[in-house]
Structure formats: structure tokens, C-alpha cells
XYZ file of C-alpha atoms in Angstrom:
457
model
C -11.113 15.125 -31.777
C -10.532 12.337 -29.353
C -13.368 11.692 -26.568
C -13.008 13.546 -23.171
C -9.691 12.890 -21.509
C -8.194 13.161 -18.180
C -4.909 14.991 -18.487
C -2.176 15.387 -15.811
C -0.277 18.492 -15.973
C 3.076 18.370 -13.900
C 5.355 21.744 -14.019
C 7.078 23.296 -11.364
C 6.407 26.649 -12.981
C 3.156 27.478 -12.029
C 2.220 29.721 -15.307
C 3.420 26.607 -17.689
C 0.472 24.376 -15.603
C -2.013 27.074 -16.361
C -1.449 27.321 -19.925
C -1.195 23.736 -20.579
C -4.197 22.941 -18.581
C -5.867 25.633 -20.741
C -5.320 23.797 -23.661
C -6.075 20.884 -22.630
C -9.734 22.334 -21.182
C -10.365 23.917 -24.535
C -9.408 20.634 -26.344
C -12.165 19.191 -24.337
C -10.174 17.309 -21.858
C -10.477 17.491 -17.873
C -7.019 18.399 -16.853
C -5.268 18.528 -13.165
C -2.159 20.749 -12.435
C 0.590 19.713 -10.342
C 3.459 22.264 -9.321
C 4.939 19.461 -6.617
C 6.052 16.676 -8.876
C 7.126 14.490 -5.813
C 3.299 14.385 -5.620
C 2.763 13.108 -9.190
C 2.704 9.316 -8.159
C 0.749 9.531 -5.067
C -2.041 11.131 -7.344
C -2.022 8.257 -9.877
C -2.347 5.616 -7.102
C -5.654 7.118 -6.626
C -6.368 8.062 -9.880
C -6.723 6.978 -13.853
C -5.381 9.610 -16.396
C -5.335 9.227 -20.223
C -2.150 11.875 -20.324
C 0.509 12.938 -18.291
C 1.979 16.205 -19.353
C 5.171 16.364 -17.730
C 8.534 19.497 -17.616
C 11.938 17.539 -17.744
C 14.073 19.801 -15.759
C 12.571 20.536 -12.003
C 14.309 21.265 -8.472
C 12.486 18.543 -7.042
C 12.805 15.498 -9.180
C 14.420 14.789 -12.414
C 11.346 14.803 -14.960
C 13.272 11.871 -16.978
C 12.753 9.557 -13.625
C 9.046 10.597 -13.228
C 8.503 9.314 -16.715
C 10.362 5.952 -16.063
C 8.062 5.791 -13.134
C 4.714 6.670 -14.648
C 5.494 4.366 -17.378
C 6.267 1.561 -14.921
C 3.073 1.930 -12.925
C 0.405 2.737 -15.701
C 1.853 1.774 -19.123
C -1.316 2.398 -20.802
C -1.059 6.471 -19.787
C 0.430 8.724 -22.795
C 3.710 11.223 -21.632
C 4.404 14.312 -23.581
C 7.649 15.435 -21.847
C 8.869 19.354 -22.152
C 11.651 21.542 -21.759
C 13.214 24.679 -21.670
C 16.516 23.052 -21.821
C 15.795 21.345 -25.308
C 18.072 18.997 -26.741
C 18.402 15.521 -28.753
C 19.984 13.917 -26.063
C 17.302 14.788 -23.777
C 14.903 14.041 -26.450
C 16.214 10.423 -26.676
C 16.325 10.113 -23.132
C 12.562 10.919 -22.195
C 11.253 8.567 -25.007
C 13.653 5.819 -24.031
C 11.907 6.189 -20.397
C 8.445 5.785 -21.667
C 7.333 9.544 -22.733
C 5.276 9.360 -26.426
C 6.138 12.801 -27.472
C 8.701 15.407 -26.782
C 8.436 18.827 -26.913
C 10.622 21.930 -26.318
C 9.573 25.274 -24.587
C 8.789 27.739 -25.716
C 6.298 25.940 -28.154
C 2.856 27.249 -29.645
C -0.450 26.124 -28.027
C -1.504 24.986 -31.212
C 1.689 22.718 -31.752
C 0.953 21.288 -27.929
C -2.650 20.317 -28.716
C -1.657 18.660 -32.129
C 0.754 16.574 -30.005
C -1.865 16.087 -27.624
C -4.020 14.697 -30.042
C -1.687 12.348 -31.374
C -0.771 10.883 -27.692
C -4.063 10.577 -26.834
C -4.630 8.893 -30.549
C -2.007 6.583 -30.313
C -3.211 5.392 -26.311
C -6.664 4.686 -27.928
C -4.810 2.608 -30.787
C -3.127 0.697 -27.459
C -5.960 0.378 -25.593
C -8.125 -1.210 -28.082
C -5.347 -3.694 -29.624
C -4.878 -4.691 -25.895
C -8.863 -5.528 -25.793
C -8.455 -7.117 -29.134
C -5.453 -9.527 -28.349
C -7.323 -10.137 -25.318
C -10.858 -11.248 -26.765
C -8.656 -13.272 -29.413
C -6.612 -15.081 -26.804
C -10.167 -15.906 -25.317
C -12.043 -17.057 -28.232
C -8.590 -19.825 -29.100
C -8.240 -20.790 -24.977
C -9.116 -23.954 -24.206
C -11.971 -24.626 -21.949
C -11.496 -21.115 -20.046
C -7.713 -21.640 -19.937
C -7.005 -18.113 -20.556
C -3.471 -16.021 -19.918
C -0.731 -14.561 -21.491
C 2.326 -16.001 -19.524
C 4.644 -19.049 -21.046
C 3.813 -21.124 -17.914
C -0.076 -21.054 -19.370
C 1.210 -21.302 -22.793
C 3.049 -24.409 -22.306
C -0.144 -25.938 -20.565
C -2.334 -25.266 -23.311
C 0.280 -26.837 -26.186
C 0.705 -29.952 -23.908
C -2.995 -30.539 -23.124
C -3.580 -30.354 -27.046
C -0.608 -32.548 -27.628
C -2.140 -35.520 -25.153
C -6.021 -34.920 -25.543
C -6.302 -37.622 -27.613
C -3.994 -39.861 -26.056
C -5.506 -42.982 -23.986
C -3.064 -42.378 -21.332
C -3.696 -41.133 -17.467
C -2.818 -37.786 -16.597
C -1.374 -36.521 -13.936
C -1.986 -32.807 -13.150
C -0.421 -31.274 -9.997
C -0.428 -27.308 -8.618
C -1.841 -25.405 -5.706
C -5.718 -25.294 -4.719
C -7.298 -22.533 -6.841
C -4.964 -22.513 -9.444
C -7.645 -24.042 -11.926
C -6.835 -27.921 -12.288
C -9.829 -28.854 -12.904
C -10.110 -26.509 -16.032
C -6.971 -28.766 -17.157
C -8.769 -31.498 -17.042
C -11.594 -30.241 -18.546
C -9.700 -29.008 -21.508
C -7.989 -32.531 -21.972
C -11.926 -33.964 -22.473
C -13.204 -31.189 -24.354
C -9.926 -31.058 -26.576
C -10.469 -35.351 -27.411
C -12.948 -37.869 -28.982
C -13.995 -38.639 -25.877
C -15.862 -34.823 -25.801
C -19.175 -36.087 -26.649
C -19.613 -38.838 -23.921
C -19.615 -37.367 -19.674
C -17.037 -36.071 -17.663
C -17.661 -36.914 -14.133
C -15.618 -35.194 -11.255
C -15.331 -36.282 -7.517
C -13.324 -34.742 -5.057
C -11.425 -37.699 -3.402
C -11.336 -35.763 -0.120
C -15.554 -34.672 -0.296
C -16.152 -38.620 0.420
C -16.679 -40.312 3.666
C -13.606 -43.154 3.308
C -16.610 -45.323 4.418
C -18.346 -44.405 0.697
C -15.569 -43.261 -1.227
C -15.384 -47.325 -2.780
C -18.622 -47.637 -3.654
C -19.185 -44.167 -4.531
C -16.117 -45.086 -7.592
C -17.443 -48.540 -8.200
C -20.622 -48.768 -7.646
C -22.703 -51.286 -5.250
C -24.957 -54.218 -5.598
C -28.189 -54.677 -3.759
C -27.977 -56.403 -0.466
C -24.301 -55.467 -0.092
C -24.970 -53.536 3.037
C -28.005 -52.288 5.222
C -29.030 -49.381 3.000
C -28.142 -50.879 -0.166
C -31.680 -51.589 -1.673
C -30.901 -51.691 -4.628
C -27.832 -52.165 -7.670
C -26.220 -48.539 -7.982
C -23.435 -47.500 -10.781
C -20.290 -45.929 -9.276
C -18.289 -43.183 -11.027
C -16.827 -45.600 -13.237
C -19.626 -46.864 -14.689
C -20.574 -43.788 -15.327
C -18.302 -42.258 -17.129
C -17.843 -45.254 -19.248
C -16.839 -44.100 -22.565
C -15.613 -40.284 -21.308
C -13.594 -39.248 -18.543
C -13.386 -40.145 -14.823
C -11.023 -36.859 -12.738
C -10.265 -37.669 -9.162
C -9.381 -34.340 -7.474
C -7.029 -34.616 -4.548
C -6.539 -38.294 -5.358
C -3.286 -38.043 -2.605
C -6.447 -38.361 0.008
C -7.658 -41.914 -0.910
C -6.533 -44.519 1.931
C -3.680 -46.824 0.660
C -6.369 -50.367 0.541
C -8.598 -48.195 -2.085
C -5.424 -46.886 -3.791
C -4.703 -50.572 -4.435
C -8.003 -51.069 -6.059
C -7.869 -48.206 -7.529
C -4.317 -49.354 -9.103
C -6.348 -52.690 -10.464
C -8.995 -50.630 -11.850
C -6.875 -48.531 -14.288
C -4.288 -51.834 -15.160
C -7.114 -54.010 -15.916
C -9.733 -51.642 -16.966
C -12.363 -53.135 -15.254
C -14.101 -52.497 -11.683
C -15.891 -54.668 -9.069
C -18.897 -53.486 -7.728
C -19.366 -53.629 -3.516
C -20.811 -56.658 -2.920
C -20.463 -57.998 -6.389
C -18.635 -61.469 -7.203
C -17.360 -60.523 -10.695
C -16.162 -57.481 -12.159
C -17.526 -55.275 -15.214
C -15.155 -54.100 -17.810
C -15.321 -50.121 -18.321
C -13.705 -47.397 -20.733
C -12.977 -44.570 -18.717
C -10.143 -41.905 -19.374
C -8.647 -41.317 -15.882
C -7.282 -37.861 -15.148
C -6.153 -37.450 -11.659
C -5.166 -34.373 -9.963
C -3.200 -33.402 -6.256
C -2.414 -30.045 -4.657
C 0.399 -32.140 -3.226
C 3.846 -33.732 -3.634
C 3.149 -37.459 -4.944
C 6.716 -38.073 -4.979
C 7.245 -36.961 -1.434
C 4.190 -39.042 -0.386
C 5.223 -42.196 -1.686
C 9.063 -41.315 0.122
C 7.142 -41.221 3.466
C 5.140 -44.519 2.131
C 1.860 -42.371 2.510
C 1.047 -43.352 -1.313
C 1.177 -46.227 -3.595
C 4.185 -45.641 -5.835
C 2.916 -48.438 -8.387
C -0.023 -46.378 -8.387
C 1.515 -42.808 -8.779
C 3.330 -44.497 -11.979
C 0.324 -45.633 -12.971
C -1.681 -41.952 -12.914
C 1.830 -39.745 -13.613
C 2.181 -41.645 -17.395
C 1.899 -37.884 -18.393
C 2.437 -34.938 -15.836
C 1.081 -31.224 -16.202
C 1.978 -29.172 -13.222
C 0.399 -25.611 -12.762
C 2.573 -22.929 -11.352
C 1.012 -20.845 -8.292
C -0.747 -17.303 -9.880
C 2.005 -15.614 -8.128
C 4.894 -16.457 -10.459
C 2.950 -16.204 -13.993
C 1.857 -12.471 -13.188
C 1.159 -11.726 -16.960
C -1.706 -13.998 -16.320
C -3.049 -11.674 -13.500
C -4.575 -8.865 -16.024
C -6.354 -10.895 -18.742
C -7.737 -13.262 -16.546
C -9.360 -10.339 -14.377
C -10.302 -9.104 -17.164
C -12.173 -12.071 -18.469
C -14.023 -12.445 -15.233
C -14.724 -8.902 -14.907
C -16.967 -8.998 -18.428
C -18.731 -11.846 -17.152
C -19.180 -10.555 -13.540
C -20.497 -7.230 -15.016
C -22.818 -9.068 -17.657
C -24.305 -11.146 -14.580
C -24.881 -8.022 -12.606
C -26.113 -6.126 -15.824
C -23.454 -2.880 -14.914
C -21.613 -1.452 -17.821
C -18.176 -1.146 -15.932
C -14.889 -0.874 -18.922
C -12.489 -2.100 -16.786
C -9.941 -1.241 -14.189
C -8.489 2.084 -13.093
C -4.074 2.127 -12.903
C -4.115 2.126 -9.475
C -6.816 -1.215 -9.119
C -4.489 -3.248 -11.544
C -1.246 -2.096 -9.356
C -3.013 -3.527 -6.724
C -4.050 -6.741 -8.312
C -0.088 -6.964 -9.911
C 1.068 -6.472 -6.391
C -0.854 -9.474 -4.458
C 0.318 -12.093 -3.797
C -2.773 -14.615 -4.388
C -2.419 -17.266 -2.077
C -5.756 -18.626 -3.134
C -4.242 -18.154 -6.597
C -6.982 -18.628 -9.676
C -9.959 -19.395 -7.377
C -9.481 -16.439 -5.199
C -8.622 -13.806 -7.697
C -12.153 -14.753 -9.475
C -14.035 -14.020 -6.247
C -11.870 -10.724 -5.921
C -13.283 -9.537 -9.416
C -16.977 -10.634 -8.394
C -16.681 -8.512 -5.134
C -15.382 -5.756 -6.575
C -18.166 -5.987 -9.886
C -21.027 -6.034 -6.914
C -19.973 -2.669 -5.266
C -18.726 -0.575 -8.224
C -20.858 2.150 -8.792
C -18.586 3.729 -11.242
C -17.297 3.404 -15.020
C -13.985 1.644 -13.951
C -13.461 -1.011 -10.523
C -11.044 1.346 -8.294
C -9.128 0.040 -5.532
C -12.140 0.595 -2.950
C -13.628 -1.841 -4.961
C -11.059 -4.631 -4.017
C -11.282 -6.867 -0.622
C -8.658 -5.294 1.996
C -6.015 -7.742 1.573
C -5.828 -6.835 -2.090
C -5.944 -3.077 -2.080
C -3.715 -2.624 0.761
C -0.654 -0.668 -0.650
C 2.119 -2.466 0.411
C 5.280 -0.585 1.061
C 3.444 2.341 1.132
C 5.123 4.826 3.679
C 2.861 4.641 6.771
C 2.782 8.712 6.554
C 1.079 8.441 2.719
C -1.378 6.069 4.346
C -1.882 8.782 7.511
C -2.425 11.139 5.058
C -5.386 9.867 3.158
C -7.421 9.461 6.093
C -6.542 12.994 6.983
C -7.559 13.894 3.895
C -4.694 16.773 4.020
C -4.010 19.213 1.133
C -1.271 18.534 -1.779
C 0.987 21.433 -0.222
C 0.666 19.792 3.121
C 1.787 16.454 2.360
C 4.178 17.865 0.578
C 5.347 19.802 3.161
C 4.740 16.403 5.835
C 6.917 14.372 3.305
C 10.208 16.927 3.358
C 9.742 17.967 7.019
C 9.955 13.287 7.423
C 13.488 13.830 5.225
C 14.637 16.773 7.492
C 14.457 15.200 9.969
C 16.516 11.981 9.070
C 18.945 13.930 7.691
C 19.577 15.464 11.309
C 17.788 18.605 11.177
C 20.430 19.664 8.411
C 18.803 21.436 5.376
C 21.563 21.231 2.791
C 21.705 17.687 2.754
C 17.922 17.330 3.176
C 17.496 19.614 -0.231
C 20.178 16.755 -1.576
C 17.893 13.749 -0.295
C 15.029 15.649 -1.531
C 16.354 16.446 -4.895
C 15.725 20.181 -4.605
C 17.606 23.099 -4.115
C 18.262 24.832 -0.681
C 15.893 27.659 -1.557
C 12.948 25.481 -2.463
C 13.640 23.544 1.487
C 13.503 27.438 3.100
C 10.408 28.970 0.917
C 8.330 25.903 2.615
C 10.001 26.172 6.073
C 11.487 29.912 6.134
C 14.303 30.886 8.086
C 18.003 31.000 6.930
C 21.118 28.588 7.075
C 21.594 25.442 9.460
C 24.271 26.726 11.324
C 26.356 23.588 10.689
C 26.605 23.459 6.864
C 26.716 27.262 6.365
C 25.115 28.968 3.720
């Protein structure tokens, strides 16, 4: 018997719902009966089910497009579609739009748990392959690098390709969108892993500092200089020197910055001679180096000189298969810091996360997950969870919206929703019914009264 499940029943006949949802309650499960099923997806944006027990043919909406739907918006839910109107075509046609099982009315309660069973079976199967390709992924990423997308995937194969290599690297994307963990997985990934990797953020430093901060300083050289004091360089001799947003250094230190890395040796401030180092340079910009050295704003010897192998990051927003396992992996360690056993993330929290656009890509998604680990108080992180940029439902009609702060009934959004389409389609109830994908009869049992006047009977 598989562990308590929640099961969505959707049937427009309301004695079907009950005897499904009977099943379903003596199977164990927690099931919830829809008769409405325009009101099938509105439900799933606020909740998680395991199963979705669905009728094909309905007045309001073609069960075969509900399917396509719930399989678009929470692939990991199981659909047993059924019908009174039973055929192979149909058959075809519901598992080609996402449904597990099929089943045709009338059928035995005993045959509709066994299929039950088996959905439910087969989503556990899923699930846990999901988690498993996951944790694999993680445990052969490089240095955190972790996603699913070929954008990520070609990163990873190139940074193993070059690790080794001697040569400067140039590695260009949006803030946030993890260069740093490129560079990072370049050191960790080549001989040079043992020895330090020092970072400095180009645009962190003072332009009065920034030269001695990378070469160091000899005693005397200035008021405050008491005494002889190693720059970056020196320290990272024998591992790897990364200048973040290296596009901010002023063109007289990019020049010295050019000698350093052709002769492989820097002068200290106020030094005489220079010291020979062995530093791996890895630079990295949030901006167009090619552009800059068009509007003369950067050295273009010197962008030669870092670009001898490029790796550009694409924003988060166009490698969206990277969205899910990343929030994933920083969900396990956000829970593990906060000591919470939370699984993971209900349908409607990872539509929301799918649907953002992540402007602070990598960065800001990890804070995202961290928020919404601190205020969970549940098994799974919901949308509530999520800042308000993130769970906002956009395109959501503003009426759907209206309606959850109203907190109004099933039958009366419902009812809101058609009496919206009446209205657009002039007050006329035949084509409304058409709009709506019901028949005339369903639009006058919710409104009464008899034709429109205009369309007749």
C-alpha cells in the first residue's frame, strides 16, 4: 500500500466524485472532489496532489486538455483519465497528453484502486529517480557547479578541458550568475589545487590602493607604509590570482597589469626592482570587454592578454532547467542550517520559481531559497514561502487574484468567472456557453432564466 496520498477527483457527475473519492479514502488517501473542472487548475496553483483523477468527456472543458494542462504545470502528479465514452482512440489520446492510466466507466472499485496503486507506484518510482539523478549530478559537479541545462554542461566540460592549462581565463556573464564558482572550479579542477586561491573584487578597492593592494608595497613608500607588505600576487604565488570585475581597473594599472601577466613578474610600490611570481590569472567582467575597448575604455592588448580562453555564463533566465536542481541543492543545505526537515517544494512554489525571471540570476535565487527555508513551517516550501516578486502569479486574471483575498467559495468563482465571459460576449448566452465550453443548459442552471432574445433558443 503506498503512503498517504493526496488525490484530486475531477467529474462533472457528482455521484462518480463520491465514489471515487470513496475509494480513494478507504485506500488511505486524502482525496478532494471537483464537479467544476474549469476550477481544477486554480486548485493546483495552491495546492500539491500526488493524483489527479480526472472524466474525459465534460460540458465544461474537454478532459483531454485538462490533462495536457496538469501535466504541463506539475509533471510529477499521476492522471488516471475515465470515460463513459470508452474507446482506443481516446485511450491513446489521454496518455499522449500526460494521463498514466486509462480507464473506462463503468469499471469496478476494486479495478480503480489497483490502478490507483500503480499511478501512485509509478510517481514514487519518478520522484525518487528525480532525487537520485539529482544527488548524482551533485556529487560529479565541479566546485558547486550544479544544473541540468547544456549551457551548464558545456561550462563544466570546458573548465575540465583548460584546468590544467597555464593560460589566463577569461570568464564573462551577469552579476549573480556564479563566476566566481567558475573560477573556483578551474583551481580546484588543476595542479595548482593545493597552493591558495586569492580573490579581489577590482571594483571593492579604493583606485588609490588597488596597485599596491595587487603588488604589494615596500616600507617607506608612502606615509603609512611602515613596513614591506606582499600584494595579491605574491600571494598567490604558486596558485591562482581571480580579479572580479577586472573592466573597473583604471587604464595606467591595466598597463601594469598587462606587464605583470607578459613578464610574470611584479614591482612592488616603492620598490626599484621587480620579483618574479607564478600566479594563474583568471579574470572575470559582468561586462562587454569588446565593447569597452571599441569606446577605448579598456586596454585591448590587455583584454587579449586575459581572453586567451573565454567562458561566458548565460543569465539564469535562459538555462531554466537549471532553476529546479539548483533550488533544490540550496534548499537541503538551507534546511540542514536551520535544522527543519522540509522535502522540497509544492507544484505551485516551483511554477513560481520556473516563471521568474531572476534578474539577480544565481545569487538571488539562493537568497530566495534561504528566505523561504526560514519561514516554512510546513513539510514542503509553498508559494507564501517565496519573496513577493517571486510568488506573484503573473498573468494571472486580476479576478483569480480578487478572489483569493475574498476567500469566495468554488461555486462562486465559478459562477464570477462565467458571469466575466457573459459579459464579453455581449450579454449573449449561446455564444458565452461556446466561449465557456459548456452547453446552454449548464450557462442557465447557474444564472436561471430562459433564452437571450437575440440568438433564440
Amino acid at each position: 500500500m503506498s503512503p498517504r496520498a493526496r488525490v484530486l477527483v475531477v467529474d462533472d457527475e457528482l455521484e462518480m466524485v463520491k465514489l471515487v473519492a470513496d475509494i480513494a479514502r478507504d485506500m488511505g488517501h486524502e482525496p478532494t472532489t471537483l464537479t467544476a473542472p474549469l476550477l481544477a487548475l486554480p486548485l493546483l496553483e495552491e495546492r500539491e496532489f500526488d493524483l489527479v483523477v480526472t472524466d474525459v468527456r465534460m460540458p465544461e472543458m474537454d478532459g483531454i486538455e485538462l490533462i495536457e494542462q496538469i501535466a504541463r504545470f506539475d509533471p510529477r502528479a499521476a492522471i488516471i483519465a475515465m470515460t463513459a465514452f470508452g474507446s482506443i482512440d481516446t485511450a491513446v489520446r489521454a496518455m499522449r497528453a500526460g494521463a498514466f492510466d486509462y480507464l473506462p466507466k463503468p469499471f469496478q472499485p476494486a479495478d480503480m484502486a489497483l490502478r490507483m496503486e500503480r499511478a501512485l507506484g509509478q510517481r514514487a518510482m519518478t520522484v525518487e529517480l528525480t532525487e537520485l539523478r539529482s544527488e548524482v549530478a551533485h556529487r560529479f559537479s565541479i566546485a558547486g557547479m550544479i544544473g541540468r541545462s547544456r549551457a551548464i554542461e558545456e561550462v563544466i566540460a570546458l573548465v575540465r578541458r583548460v584546468a590544467d592549462n597555464p593560460a589566463t581565463v577569461l570568464v564573462s556573464g551577469p552579476s549573480g550568475s556564479g563566476k566566481e564558482l567558475v573560477a573556483r572550479a578551474l583551481h580546484g579542477e588543476s595542479r595548482r589545487r593545493g597552493r591558495k586561491f586569492v580573490a579581489v573584487n577590482c571594483a571593492a578597492i579604493p583606485e588609490a590602493l588597488i596597485e599596491a593592494e595587487l603588488f604589494g608595497v615596500r616600507k617607506g613608500a608612502y606615509t603609512d607604509a611602515r613596513s614591506d607588505r606582499p600584494g595579491m600576487f605574491q600571494e598567490a604565488d604558486g596558485g591562482t590570482l581571480f580579479l572580479d570585475e577586472v573592466s573597473e581597473l583604471a587604464l595606467p594599472l591595466q598597463a601594469k597589469l598587462l606587464r605583470a601577466l607578459q613578464e610574470r613578474e611584479v614591482r612592488p610600490v616603492g620598490s626599484v626592482s621587480s620579483e618574479p611570481v607564478d600566479v594563474r590569472v583568471i579574470a572575470a567582467t559582468n561586462r562587454d570587454l569588446r565593447a569597452a575597448v571599441a569606446e577605448r575604455a579598456f586596454r585591448e592588448d590587455l583584454f587579449y592578454r586575459l581572453a586567451v580562453i573565454e567562458i561566458a555564463i548565460p543569465p539564469l533566465k535562459h538555462r531554466t532547467d537549471d532553476i529546479v536542481p539548483l533550488a533544490e541543492h540550496f534548499l537541503a543545505r538551507a534546511a540542514a542550517n536551520a535544522g527543519k526537515p522540509i522535502a522540497g517544494f509544492s507544484g505551485a512554489a516551483l511554477k513560481r520559481l520556473l516563471a521568474y525571471d531572476w534578474p539577480g540570476n544565481v545569487r538571488e535565487l539562493e537568497n530566495a531559497i534561504e528566505r523561504a527555508a526560514a519561514l516554512c513551517d510546513g513539510g514542503r516550501i509553498s508559494p507564501d514561502d517565496l519573496p513577493e516578486g517571486v510568488r506573484a502569479r503573473r498573468g494571472a486574471p486580476d479576478f483569480l487574484e480578487a478572489a483569493a483575498d475574498r476567500l469566495m467559495t468554488l461555486d462562486e468563482l465559478q459562477r464570477e468567472y462565467a458571469q466575466i465571459v457573459l459579459r464579453r460576449a455581449g450579454g449573449k448566452k449561446q455564444r458565452a456557453a461556446a466561449l465557456l465550453g459548456v452547453d446552454r443548459r449548464t450557462l442557465q442552471r447557474w444564472f436561471g432564466g430562459g433564452g437571450d432574445g437575440e440568438e433564440g433558443a
